[in-house]
Coordinates of C-alpha atoms in Angstrom, one line a residue:
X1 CA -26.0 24.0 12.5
X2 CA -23.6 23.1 15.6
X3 CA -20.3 21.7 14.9
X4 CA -20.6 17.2 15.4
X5 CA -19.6 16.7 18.5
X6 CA -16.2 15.4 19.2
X7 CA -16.4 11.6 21.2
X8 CA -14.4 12.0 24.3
X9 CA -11.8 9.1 25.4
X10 CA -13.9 7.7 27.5
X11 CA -16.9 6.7 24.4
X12 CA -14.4 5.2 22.8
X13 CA -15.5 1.9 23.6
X14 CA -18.7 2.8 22.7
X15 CA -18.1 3.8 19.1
X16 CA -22.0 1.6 18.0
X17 CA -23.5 4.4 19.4
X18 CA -21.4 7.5 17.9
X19 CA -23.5 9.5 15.0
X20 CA -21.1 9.0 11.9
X21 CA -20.9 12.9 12.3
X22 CA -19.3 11.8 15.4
X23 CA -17.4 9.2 14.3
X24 CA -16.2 11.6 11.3
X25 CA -15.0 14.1 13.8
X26 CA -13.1 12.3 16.1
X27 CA -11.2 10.6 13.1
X28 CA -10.5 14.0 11.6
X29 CA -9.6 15.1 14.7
X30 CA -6.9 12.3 14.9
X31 CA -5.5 12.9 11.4
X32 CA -5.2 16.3 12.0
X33 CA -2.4 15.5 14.8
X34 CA -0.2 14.1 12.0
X35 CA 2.4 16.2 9.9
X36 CA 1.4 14.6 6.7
X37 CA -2.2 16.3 6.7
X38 CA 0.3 19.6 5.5
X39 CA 1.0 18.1 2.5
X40 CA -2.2 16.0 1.0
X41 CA -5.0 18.7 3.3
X42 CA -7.6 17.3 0.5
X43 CA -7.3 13.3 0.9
X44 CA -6.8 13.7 4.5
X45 CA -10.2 15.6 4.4
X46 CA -11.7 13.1 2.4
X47 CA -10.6 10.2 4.9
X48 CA -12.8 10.0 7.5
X49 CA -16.3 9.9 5.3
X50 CA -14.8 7.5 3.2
X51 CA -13.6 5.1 6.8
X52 CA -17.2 6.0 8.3
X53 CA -18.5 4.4 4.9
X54 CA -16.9 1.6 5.7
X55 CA -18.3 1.6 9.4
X56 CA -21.9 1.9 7.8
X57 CA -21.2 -1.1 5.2
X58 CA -21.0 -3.3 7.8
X59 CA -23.5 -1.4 10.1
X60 CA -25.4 -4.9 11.6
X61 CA -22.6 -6.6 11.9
X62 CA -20.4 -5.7 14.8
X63 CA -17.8 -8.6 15.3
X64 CA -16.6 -7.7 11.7
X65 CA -16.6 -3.9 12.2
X66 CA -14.4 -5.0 15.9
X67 CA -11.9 -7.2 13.7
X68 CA -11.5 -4.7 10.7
X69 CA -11.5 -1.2 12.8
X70 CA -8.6 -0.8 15.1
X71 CA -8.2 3.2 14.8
X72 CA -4.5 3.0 15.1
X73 CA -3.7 0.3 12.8
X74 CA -6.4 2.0 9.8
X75 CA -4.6 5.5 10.0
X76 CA -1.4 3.9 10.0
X77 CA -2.3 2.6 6.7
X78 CA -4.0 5.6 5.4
X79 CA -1.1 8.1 6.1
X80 CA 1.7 5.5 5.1
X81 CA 0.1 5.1 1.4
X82 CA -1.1 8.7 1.1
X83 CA 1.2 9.9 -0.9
X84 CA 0.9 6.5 -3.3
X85 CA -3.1 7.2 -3.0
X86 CA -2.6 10.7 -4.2
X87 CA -0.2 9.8 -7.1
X88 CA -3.1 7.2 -8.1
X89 CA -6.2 9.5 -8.2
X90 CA -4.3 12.1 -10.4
X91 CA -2.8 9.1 -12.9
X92 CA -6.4 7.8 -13.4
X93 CA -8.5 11.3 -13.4
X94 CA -6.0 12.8 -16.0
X95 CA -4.9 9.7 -18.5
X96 CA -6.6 9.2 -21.9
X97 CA -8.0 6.5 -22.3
X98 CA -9.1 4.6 -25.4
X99 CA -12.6 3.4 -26.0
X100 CA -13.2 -0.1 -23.9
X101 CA -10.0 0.9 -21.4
X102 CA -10.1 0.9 -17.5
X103 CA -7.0 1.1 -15.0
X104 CA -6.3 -2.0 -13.3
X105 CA -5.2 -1.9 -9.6
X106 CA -2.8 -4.9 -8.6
X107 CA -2.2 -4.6 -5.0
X108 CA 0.9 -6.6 -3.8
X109 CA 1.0 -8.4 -0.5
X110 CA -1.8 -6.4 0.6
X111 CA -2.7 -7.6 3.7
X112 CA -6.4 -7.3 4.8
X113 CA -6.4 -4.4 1.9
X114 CA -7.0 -1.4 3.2
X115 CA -5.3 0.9 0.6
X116 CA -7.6 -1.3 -2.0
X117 CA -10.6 -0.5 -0.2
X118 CA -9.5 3.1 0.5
X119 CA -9.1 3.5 -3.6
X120 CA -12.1 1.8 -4.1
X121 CA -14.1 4.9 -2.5
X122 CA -11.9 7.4 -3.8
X123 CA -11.7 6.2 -7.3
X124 CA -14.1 6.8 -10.1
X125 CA -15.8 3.2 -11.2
X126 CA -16.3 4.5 -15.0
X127 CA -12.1 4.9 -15.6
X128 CA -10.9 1.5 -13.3
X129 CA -12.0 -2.1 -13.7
X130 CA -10.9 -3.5 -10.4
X131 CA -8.5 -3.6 -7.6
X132 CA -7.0 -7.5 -7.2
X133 CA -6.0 -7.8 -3.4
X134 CA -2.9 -10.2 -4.1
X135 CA -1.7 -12.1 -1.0
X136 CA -0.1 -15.7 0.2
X137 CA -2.9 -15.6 3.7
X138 CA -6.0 -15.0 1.3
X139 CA -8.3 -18.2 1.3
X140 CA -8.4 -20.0 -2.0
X141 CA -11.3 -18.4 -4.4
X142 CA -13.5 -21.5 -3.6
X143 CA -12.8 -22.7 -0.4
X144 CA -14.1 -20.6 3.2
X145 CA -10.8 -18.8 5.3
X146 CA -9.9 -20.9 7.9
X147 CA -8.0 -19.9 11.3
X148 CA -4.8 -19.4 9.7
X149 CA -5.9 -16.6 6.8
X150 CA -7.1 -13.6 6.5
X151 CA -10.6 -13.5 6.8
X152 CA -12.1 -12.2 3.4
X153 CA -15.8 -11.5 4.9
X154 CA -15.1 -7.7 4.7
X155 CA -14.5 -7.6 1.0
X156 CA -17.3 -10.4 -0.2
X157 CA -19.8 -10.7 2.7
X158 CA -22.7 -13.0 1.5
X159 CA -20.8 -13.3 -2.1
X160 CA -18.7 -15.9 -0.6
X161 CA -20.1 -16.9 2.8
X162 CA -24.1 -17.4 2.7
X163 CA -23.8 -17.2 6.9
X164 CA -23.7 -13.3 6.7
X165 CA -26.0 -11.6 5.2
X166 CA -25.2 -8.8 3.6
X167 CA -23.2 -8.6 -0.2
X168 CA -20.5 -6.3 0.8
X169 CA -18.9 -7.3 -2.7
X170 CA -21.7 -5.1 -5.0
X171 CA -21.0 -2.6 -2.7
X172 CA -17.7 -1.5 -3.5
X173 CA -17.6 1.1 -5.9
X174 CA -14.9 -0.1 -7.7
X175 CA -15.1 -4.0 -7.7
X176 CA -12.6 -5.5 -5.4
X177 CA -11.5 -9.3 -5.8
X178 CA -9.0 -11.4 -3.8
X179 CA -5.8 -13.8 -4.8
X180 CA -4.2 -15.9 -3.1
X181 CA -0.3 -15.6 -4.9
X182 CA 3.1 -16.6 -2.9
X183 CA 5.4 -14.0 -4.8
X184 CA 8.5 -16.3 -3.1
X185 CA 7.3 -19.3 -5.5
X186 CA 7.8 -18.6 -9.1
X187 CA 5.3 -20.8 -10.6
X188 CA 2.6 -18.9 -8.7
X189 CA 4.2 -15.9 -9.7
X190 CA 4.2 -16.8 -13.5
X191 CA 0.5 -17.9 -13.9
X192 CA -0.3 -14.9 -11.5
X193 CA 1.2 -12.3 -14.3
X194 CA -0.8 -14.8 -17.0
X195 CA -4.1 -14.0 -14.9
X196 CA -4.2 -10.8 -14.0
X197 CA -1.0 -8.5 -16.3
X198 CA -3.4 -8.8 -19.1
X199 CA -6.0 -5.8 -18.9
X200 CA -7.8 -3.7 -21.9
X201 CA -6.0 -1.2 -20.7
X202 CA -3.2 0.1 -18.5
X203 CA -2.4 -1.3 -15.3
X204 CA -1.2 0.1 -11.7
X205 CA 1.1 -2.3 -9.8
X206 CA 1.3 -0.9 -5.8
X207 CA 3.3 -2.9 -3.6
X208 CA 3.2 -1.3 0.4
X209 CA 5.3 -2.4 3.2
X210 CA 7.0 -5.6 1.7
X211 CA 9.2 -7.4 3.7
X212 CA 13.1 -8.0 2.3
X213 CA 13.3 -9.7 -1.3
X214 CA 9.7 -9.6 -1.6
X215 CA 10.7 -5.6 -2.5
X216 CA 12.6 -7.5 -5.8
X217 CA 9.8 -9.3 -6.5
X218 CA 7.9 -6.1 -7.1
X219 CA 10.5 -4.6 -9.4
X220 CA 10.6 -7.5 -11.2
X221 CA 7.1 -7.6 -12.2
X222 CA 7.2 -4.0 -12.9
X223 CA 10.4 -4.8 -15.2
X224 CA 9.0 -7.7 -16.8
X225 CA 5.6 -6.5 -17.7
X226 CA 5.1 -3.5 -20.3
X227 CA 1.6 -3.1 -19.4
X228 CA 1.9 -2.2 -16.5
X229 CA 2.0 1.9 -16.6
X230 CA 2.7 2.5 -13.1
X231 CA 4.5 1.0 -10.3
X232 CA 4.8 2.2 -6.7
X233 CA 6.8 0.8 -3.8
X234 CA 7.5 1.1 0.1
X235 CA 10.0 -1.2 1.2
X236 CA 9.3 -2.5 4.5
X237 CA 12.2 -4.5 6.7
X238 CA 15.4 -5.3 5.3
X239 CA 16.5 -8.5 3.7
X240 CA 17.6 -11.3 6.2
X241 CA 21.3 -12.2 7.2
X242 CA 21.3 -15.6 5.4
X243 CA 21.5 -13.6 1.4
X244 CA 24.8 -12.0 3.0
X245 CA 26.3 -15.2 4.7
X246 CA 25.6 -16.6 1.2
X247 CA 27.7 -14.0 -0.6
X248 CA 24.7 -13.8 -2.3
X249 CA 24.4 -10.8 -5.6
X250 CA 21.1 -9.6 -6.2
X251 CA 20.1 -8.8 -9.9
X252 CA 17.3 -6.0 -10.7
X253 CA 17.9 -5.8 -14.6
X254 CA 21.4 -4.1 -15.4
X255 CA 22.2 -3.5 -11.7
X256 CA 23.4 -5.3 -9.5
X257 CA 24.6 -5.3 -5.6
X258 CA 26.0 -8.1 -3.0
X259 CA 23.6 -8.8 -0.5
X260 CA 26.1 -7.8 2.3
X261 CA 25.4 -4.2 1.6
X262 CA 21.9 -4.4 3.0
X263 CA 20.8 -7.3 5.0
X264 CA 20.7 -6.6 8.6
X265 CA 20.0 -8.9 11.6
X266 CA 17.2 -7.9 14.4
X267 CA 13.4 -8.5 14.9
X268 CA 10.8 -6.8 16.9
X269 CA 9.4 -9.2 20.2
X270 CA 6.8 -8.6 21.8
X271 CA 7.1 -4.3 20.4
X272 CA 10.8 -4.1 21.4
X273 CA 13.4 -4.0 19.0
X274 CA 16.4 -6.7 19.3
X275 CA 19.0 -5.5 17.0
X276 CA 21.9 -3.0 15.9
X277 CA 20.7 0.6 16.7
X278 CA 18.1 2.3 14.3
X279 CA 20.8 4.9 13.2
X280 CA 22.8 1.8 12.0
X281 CA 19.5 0.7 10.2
X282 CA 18.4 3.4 8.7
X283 CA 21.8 3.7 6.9
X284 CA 21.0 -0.1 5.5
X285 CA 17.4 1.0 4.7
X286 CA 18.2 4.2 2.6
X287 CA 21.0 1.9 1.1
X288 CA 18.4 -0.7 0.3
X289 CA 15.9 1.4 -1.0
X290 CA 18.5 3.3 -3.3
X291 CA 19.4 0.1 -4.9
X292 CA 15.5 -1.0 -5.4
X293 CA 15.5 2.5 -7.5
X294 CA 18.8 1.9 -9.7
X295 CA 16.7 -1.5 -10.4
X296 CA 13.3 -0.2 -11.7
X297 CA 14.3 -0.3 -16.0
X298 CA 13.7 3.6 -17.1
X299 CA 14.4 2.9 -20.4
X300 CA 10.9 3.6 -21.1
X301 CA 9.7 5.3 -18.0
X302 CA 10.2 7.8 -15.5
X303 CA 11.1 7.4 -12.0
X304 CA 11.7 8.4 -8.9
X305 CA 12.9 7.9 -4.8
X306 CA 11.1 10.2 -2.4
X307 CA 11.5 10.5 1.7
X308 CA 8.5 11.4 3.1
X309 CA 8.3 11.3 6.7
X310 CA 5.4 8.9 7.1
X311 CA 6.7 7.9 10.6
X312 CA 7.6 9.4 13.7
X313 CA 9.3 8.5 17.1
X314 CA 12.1 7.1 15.7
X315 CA 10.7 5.6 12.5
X316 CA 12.7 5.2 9.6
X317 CA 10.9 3.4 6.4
X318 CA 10.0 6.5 4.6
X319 CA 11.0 5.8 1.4
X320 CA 9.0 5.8 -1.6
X321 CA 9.5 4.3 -5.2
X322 CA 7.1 5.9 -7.8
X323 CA 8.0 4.5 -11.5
X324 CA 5.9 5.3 -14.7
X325 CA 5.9 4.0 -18.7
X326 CA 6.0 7.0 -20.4
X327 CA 4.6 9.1 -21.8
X328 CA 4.4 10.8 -18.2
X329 CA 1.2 12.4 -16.8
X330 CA 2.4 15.8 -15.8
X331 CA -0.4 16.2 -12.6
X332 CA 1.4 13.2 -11.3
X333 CA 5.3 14.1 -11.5
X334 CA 4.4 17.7 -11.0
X335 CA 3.3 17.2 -7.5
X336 CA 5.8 14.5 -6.9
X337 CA 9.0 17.0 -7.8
X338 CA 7.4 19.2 -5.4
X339 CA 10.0 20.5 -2.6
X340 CA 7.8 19.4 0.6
X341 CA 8.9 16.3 2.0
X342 CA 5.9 15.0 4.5
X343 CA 5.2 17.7 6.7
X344 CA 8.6 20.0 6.5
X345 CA 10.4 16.7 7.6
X346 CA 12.8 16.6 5.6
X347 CA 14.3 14.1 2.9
X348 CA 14.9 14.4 -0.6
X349 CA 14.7 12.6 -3.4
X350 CA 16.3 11.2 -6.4
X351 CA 15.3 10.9 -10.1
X352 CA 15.8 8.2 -13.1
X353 CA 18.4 6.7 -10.4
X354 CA 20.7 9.4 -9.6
X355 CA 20.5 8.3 -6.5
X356 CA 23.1 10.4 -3.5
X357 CA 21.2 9.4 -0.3
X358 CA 23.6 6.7 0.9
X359 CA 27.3 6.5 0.4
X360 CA 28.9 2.9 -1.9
X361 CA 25.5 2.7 -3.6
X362 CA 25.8 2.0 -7.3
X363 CA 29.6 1.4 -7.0
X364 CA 29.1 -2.4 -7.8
X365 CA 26.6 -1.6 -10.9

């Protein structure tokens, strides 16, 4: 049998008419470019039939497909929660579970949720109950998405909007449901954990490029909530000037820090960055994320800071926060003490907080 054909550059605008052994190529063609692939060769092999499932779900429906597929932004989030993916599927295929018990996914500020659907394929239905895409732009549960959120047509279909017609929702493997939650407001936050911390069994709280304090807001719920088994973050930008022209301290259970030590001003217009030089930043960012890590409470649990170089060209958010209530699940930590760091890239990482990235961290504990 000859090898699928790989879509030149030029078909690219024509992807309707690609074969999805075509379409499977040319993706694992892509994610073959990227340093990663080294490091998790089996996931990365399992990537493209599980994205050309999702190009045959909506198969009939091309202005959805158009608004959910931009190849650049869906690697992206593929190779930036790889390693969090990986961690995942060996947690849920190697934990005991008692009779009645299923893993929980809680996905934090997830976007349109493509690590949620990306688990959803990967996962086995029989050991997890449901992934909960939790975000401020979802619609609420019984009223349609207007032009301000994000359009929830992908995960529910004809579930929630009788004008398409097709039940993408009974098509997930594992079930995936939406929540609209504001993790800045507190009372949203509190009957959020009343809703969905309380599981037959343990839950997985995954929290993927969150902006500034929402990063506390992550630990905090991980802190606060025994049930929850495991907890992984990836900071995204740092926290804005006005904590530090505040003198503001920020609290993660016994440790503290002033807020001066890792806010930074600067924004990205219009893909140009306008701010202190990303040497300066990065310093902040491996700063930041050291303190997120001598937050998480390990009286009970394991944890641990990786760098993995998820980013190139001058990218520097490659720092990942993996927690878990023990007892520990050896596949998981096993693979995570391993030496690579994304690709021969190097990095390092820290455990149960003995954290020596960045200098003055844990000096104000």
């Amino acid at each position: 049998m000859a090898e699928p054909r790989t879509p030149s550059s030029q078909e690219l605008e024509k992807s309707d008419v690609w074969t999805d052994e075509e379409f499977e190529a040319y993706i694992d063609t892509e994610l073959k470019k990227e340093p990663l692939h080294n490091d998790y060769p089996e996931l990365f092999e399992r990537a493209p039939k599980i994205i050309s499932l999702w190009r045959q779900r909506y198969e009939g429906n091309a202005p959805l497909w158009k608004r959910l597929f931009h190849k650049e932004r869906v690697l992206k989030e593929f190779i930036e929660a790889a390693p969090f993916i990986d961690a995942i599927e060996r947690l849920v295929l190697s934990t005991e579970l008692n009779e009645g018990e299923k893993f929980r996914i809680i996905d934090l500020a997830c976007g349109r949720g493509y690590l949620s659907m990306f688990l959803s394929e990967l996962l086995p239905p029989e050991r997890v109950e449901r992934c909960i895409l939790v975000d401020k732009q979802w619609p609420m549960h019984n009223l349609p998405p207007k032009q301000h959120h994000i359009n929830w047509s992908h995960i529910y279909g004809s579930f929630k909007d009788s004008s398409i017609p097709y039940n993408y929702y009974e098509s997930w493997p594992v079930k995936l449901n939406t929540s609209k939650v504001n993790l800045k407001n507190s009372k949203q936050v509190s009957d959020m954990e009343e809703r969905l911390f309380q599981n037959k069994g343990p839950i997985v709280l995954v929290a993927v490029h969150l902006c500034g304090t929402l990063s506390i807001k992550a630990v905090e719920l991980f802190n606060r909530n025994p049930e929850t088994k495991f907890f992984c973050l990836k900071p995204c930008c740092l926290p804005t000037m006005v904590h530090a022209k505040r003198d503001e301290i920020f609290k993660l259970g016994e440790h503290s820090f002033p807020a001066k030590e890792v806010c930074m001003a600067g924004k990205w217009k219009k893909g140009e960055w306008h701010g202190p030089p990303r040497t300066t930043t990065k310093k902040y960012f491996e700063r930041w994320a050291d303190h997120l890590c001598l937050g998480i409470d390990d009286k009970d649990a394991t944890k641990i800071k990786k760098t993995i170089m998820v980013q190139r060209y001058g990218g520097y958010q490659n720092e990942f926060l993996l927690a878990e209530r023990l007892p520990e699940t050896n596949s998981v930590w096993v693979e995570l003490h391993q030496s690579s760091n994304g690709g021969g890239g190097g990095g390092g990482e820290s455990v149960d907080g003995e954290v020596t990235a960045s200098p003055s961290v844990g000096e104000s504990s």
